[in-house]
mmCIF file of C-alpha atoms and ligand atoms in Angstrom:
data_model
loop_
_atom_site.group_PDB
_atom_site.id
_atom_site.type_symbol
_atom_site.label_atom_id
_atom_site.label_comp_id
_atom_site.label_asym_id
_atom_site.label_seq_id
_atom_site.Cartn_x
_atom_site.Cartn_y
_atom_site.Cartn_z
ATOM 1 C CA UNK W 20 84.122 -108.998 17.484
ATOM 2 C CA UNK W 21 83.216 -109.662 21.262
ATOM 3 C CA UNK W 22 85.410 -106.852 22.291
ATOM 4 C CA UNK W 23 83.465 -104.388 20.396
ATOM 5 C CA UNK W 24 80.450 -105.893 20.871
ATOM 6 C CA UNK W 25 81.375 -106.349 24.621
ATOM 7 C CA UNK W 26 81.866 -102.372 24.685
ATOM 8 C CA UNK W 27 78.786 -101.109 22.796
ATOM 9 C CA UNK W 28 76.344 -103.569 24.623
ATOM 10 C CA UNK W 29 76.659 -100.842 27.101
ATOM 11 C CA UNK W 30 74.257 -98.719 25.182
ATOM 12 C CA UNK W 31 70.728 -97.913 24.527
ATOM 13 C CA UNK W 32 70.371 -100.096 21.221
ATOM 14 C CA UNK W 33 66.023 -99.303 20.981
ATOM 15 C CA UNK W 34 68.064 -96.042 19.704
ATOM 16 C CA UNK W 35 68.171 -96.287 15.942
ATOM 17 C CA UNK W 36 71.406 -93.929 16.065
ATOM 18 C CA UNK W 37 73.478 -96.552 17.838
ATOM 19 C CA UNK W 38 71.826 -99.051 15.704
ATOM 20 C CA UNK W 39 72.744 -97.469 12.483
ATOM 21 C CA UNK W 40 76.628 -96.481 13.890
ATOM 22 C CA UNK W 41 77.082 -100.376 14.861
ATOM 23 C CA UNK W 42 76.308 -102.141 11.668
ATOM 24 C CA UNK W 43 78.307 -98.720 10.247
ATOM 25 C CA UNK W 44 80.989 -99.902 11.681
ATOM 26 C CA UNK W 45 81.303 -103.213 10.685
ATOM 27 C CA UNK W 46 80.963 -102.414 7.050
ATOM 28 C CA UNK W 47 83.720 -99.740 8.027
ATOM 29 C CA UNK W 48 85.818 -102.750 9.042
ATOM 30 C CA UNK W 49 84.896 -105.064 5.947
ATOM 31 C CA UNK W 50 85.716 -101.989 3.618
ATOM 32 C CA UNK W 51 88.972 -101.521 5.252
ATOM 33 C CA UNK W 52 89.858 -105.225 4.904
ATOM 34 C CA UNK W 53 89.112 -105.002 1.347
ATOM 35 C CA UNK W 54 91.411 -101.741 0.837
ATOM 36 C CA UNK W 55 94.419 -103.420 2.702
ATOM 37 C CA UNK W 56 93.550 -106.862 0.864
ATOM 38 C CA UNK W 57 94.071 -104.843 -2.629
ATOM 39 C CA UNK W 58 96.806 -103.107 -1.584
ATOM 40 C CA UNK W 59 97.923 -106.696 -0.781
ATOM 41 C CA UNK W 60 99.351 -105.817 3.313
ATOM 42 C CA UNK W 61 100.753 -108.613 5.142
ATOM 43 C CA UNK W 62 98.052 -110.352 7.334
ATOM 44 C CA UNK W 63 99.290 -108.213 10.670
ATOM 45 C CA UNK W 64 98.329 -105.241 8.726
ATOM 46 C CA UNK W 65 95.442 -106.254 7.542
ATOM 47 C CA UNK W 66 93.908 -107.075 10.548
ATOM 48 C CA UNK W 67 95.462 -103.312 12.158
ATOM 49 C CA UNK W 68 93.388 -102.130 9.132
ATOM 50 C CA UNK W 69 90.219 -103.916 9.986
ATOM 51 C CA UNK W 70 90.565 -103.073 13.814
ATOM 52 C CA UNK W 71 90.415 -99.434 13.046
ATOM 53 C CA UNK W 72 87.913 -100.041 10.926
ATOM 54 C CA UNK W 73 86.037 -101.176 13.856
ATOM 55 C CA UNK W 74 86.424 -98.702 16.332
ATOM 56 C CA UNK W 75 87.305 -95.259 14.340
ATOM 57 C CA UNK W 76 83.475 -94.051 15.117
ATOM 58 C CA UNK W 77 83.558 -95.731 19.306
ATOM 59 C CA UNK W 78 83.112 -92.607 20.029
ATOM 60 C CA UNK W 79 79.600 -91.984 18.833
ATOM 61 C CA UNK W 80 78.211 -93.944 20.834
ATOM 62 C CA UNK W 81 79.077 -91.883 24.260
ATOM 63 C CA UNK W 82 78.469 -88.730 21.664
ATOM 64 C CA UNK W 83 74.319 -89.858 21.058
ATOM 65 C CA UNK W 84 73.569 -91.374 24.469
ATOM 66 C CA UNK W 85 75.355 -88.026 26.360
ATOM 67 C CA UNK W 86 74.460 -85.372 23.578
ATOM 68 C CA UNK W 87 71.995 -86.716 20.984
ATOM 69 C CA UNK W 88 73.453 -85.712 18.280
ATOM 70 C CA UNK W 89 76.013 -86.589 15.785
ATOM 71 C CA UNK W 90 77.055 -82.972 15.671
ATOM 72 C CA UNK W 91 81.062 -82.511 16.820
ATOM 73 C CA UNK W 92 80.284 -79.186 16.851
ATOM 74 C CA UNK W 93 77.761 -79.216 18.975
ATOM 75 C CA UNK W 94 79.303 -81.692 21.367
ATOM 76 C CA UNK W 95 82.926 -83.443 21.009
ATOM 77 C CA UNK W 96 85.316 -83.852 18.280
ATOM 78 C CA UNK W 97 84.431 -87.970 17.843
ATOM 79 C CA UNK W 98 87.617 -88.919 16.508
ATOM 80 C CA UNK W 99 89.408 -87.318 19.122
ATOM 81 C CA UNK W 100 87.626 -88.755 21.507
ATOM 82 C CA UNK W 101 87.301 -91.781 19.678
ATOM 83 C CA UNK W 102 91.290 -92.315 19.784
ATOM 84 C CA UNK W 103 90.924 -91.409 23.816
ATOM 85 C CA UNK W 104 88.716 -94.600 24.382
ATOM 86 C CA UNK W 105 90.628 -96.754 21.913
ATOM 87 C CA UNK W 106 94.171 -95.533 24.205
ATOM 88 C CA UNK W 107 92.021 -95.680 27.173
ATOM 89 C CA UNK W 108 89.717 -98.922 27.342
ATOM 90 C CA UNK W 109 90.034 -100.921 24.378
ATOM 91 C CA UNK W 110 94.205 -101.151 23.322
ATOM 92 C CA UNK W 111 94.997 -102.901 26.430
ATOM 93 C CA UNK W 112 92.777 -105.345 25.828
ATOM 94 C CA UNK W 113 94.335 -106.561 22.204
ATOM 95 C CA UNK W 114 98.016 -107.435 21.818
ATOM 96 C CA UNK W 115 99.369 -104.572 20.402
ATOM 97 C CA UNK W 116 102.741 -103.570 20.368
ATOM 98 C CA UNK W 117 103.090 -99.365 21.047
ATOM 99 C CA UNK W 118 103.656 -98.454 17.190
ATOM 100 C CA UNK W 119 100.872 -100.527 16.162
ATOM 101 C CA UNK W 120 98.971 -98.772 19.138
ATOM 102 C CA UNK W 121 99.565 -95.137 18.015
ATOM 103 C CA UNK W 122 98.910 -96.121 14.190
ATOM 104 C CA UNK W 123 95.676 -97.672 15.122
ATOM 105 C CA UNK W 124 94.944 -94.178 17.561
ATOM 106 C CA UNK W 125 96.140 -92.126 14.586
ATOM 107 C CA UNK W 126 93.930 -93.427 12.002
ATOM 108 C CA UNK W 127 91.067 -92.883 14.775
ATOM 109 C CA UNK W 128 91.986 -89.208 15.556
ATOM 110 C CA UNK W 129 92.179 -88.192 12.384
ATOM 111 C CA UNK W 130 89.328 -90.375 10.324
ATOM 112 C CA UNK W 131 86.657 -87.062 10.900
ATOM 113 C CA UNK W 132 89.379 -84.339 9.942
ATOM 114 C CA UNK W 133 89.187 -82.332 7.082
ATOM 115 C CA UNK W 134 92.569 -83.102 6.409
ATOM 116 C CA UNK W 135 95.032 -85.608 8.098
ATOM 117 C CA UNK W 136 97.316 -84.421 10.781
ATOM 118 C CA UNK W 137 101.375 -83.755 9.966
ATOM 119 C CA UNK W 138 102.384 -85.894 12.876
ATOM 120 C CA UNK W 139 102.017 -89.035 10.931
ATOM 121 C CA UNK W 140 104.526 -91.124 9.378
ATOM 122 C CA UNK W 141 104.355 -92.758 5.967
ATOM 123 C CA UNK W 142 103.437 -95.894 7.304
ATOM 124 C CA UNK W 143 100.755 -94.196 9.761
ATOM 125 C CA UNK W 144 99.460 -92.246 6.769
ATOM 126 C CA UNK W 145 98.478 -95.312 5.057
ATOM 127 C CA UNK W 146 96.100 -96.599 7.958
ATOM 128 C CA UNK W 147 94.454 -92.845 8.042
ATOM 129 C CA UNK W 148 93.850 -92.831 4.553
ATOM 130 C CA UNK W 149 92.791 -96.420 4.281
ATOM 131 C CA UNK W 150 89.441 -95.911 7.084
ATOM 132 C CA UNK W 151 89.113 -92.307 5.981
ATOM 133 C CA UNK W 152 88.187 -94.031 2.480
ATOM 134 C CA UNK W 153 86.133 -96.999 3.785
ATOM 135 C CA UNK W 154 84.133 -94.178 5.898
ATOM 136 C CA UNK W 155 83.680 -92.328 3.002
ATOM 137 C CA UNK W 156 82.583 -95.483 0.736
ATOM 138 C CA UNK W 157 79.861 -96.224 3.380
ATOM 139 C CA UNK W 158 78.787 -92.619 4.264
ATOM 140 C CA UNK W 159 77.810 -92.280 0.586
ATOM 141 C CA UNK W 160 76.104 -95.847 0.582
ATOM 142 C CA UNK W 161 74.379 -94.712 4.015
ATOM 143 C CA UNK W 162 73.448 -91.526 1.426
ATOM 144 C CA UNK W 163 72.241 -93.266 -1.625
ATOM 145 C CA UNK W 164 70.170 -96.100 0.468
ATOM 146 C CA UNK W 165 68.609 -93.087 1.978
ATOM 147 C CA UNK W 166 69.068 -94.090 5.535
ATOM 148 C CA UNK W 167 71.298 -90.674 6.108
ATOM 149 C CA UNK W 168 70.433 -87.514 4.150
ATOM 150 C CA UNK W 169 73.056 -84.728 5.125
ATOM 151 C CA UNK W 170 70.596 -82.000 4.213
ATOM 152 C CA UNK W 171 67.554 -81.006 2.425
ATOM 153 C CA UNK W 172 67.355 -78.597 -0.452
ATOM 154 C CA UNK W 173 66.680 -75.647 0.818
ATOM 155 C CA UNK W 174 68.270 -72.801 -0.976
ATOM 156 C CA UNK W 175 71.396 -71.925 -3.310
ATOM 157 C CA UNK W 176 75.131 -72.761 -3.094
ATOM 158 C CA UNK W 177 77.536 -70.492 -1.697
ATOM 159 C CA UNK W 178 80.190 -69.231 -3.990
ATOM 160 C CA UNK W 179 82.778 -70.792 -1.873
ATOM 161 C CA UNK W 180 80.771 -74.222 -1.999
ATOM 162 C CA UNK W 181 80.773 -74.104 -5.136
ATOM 163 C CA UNK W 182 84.347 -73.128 -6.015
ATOM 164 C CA UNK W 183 85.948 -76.028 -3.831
ATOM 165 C CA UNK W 184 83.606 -77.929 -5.255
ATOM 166 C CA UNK W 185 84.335 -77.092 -8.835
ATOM 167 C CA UNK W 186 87.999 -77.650 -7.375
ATOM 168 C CA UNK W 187 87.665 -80.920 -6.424
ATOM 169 C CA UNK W 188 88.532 -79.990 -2.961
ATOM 170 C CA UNK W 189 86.740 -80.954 0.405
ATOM 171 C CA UNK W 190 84.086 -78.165 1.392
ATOM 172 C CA UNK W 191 84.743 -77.503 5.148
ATOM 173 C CA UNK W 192 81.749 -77.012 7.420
ATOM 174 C CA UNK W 193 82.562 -73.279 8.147
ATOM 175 C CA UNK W 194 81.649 -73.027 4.950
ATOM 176 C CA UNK W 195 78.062 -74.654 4.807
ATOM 177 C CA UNK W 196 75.235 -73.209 5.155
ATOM 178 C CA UNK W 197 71.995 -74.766 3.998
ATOM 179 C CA UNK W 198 70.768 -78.102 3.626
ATOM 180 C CA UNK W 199 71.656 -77.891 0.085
ATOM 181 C CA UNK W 200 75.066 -77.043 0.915
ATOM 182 C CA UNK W 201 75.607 -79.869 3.175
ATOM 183 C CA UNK W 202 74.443 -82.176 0.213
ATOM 184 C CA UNK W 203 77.271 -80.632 -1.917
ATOM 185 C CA UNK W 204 79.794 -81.015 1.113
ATOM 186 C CA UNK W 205 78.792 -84.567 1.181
ATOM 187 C CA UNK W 206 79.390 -85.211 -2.685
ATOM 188 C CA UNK W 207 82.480 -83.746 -2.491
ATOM 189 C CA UNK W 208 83.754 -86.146 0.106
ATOM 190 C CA UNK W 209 84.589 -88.044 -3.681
ATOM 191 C CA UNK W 210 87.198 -85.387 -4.260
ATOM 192 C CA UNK W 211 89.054 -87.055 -0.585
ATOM 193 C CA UNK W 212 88.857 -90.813 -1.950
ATOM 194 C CA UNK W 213 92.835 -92.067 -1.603
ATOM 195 C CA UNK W 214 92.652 -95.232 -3.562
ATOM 196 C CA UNK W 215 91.627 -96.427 -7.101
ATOM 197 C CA UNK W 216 89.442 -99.543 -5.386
ATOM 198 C CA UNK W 217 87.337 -97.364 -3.416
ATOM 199 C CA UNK W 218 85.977 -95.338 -6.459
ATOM 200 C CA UNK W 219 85.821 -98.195 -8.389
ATOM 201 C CA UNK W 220 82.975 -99.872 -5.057
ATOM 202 C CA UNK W 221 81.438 -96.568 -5.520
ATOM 203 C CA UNK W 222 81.283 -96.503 -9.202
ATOM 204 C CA UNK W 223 79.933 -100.501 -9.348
ATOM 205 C CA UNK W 224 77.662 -99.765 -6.459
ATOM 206 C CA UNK W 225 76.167 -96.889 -8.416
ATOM 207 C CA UNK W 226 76.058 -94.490 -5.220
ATOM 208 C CA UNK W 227 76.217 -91.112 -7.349
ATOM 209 C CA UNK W 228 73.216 -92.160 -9.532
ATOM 210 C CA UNK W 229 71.063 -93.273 -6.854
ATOM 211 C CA UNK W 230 72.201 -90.340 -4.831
ATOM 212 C CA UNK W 231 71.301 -88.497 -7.732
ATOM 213 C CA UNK W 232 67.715 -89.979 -8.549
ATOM 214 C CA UNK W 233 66.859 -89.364 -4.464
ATOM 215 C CA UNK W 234 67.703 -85.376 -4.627
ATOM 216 C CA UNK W 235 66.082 -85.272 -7.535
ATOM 217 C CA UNK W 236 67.117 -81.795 -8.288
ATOM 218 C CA UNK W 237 68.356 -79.782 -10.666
ATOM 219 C CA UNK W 238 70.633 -77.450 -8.396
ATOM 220 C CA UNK W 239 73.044 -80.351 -8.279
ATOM 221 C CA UNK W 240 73.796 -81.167 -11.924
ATOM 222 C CA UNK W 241 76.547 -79.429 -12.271
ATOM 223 C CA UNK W 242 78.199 -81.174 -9.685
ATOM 224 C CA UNK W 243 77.005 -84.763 -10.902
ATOM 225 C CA UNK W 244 78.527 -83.859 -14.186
ATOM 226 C CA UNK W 245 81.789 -83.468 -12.364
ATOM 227 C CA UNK W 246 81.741 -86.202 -10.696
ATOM 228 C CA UNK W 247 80.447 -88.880 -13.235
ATOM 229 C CA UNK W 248 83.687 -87.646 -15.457
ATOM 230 C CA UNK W 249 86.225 -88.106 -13.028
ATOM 231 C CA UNK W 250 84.628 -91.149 -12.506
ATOM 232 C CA UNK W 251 84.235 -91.626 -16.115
ATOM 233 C CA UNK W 252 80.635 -92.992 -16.055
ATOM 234 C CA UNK W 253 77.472 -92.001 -17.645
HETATM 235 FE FE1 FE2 U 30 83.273 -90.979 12.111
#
């Protein structure tokens, strides 16, 4: 999309990082197209879907060139942000009427959250859960391909890891400590998935198993046998 394209140009692409968070994106946008597709929206809503999709990580690219890192906590919260710039320099630009505006900054602000903000409507809810999935779907992809390792093994679990874990809950990052934990946290991120099609991409894709075969340890069976029952494979 030129607009995107037309906004991004403005950084340092020799920098893998804003390599790898462009062509993230656009998968973002084709996974969210597919989620609204199956959960048959109207074509206006399927292309809010896919805009989000699009721009719900603009703001790493001012996050890497300014900070060099992908760390909010060590720089900005990116989907806060992110939602700024979409109010700020891209909405004006597409014809969006104000509701469609706030869903689309919505689903933006709260894509990175641990959970999703009260302040949305049912119909706003859908759009946050919708590119908080597709995210999800390609974060694990970026995982299993290897071109994104959250952490390396590097010591035990926490017991509070390991209990939202064993919960089926999203681990926090208060809560992680190690590399290994960060692995866990980024398993988990299964426990967050909102709609039957995206587990069923991850379970065709394979993602767990070659996630799986890549740590190649035995610290994280536990959790694999968790997570290949709820997604009843082998
Ligand atoms: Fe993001």
């Amino acid at each position: 999309m030129k607009l995107f394209d037309d906004y991004t140009k403005q950084f340092d692409f020799s920098n893998e990082k804003i390599e790898l968070k462009y062509h993230h994106s656009y998968r973002v946008q084709k996974l969210c197209e597919m989620i609204a597709k199956n959960l048959k929206m109207n074509e206006r809503d399927l292309y809010l879907a896919s805009i989000t999709g699009l721009f719900h990580d603009i703001a790493r690219f001012r996050q890497i060139t300014e900070y060099h890192t992908f760390l909010d906590s060590q720089s900005f919260d990116h989907g806060d942000v992110g939602a700024d710039i979409f109010n700020n320099e891209i909405a004006n630009q597409l014809d969006l009427s104000e509701e469609e505006r706030i869903i689309i900054y919505k689903a933006i602000k709260y894509h990175n959250k641990l959970a999703i903000g009260n302040d949305v409507n049912d119909r706003e809810l859908i759009f946050c859960q919708i590119v908080r999935d597709a995210d999800k779907v390609d974060i694990l992809y970026l995982f299993a391909t290897n071109a994104s390792l959250p952490g390396k093994t590097d010591g035990e679990v926490n017991s509070d890891c390991h209990r939202i874990f064993m919960n089926k809950q999203s681990i926090s990052h208060e809560y992680v400590t190690n590399g290994t934990e960060k692995n866990v946290a980024a398993l988990a991120s299964l426990w967050d998935i909102n709609f039957p099609i995206s587990k069923q991409v991850i379970k065709e894709k394979k993602y767990f198993q070659q996630i799986e075969k890549m740590l190649n340890h035995e610290i994280y069976n536990k959790y694999f046998k968790l997570i290949y029952e709820d997604l009843e494979v082998e």
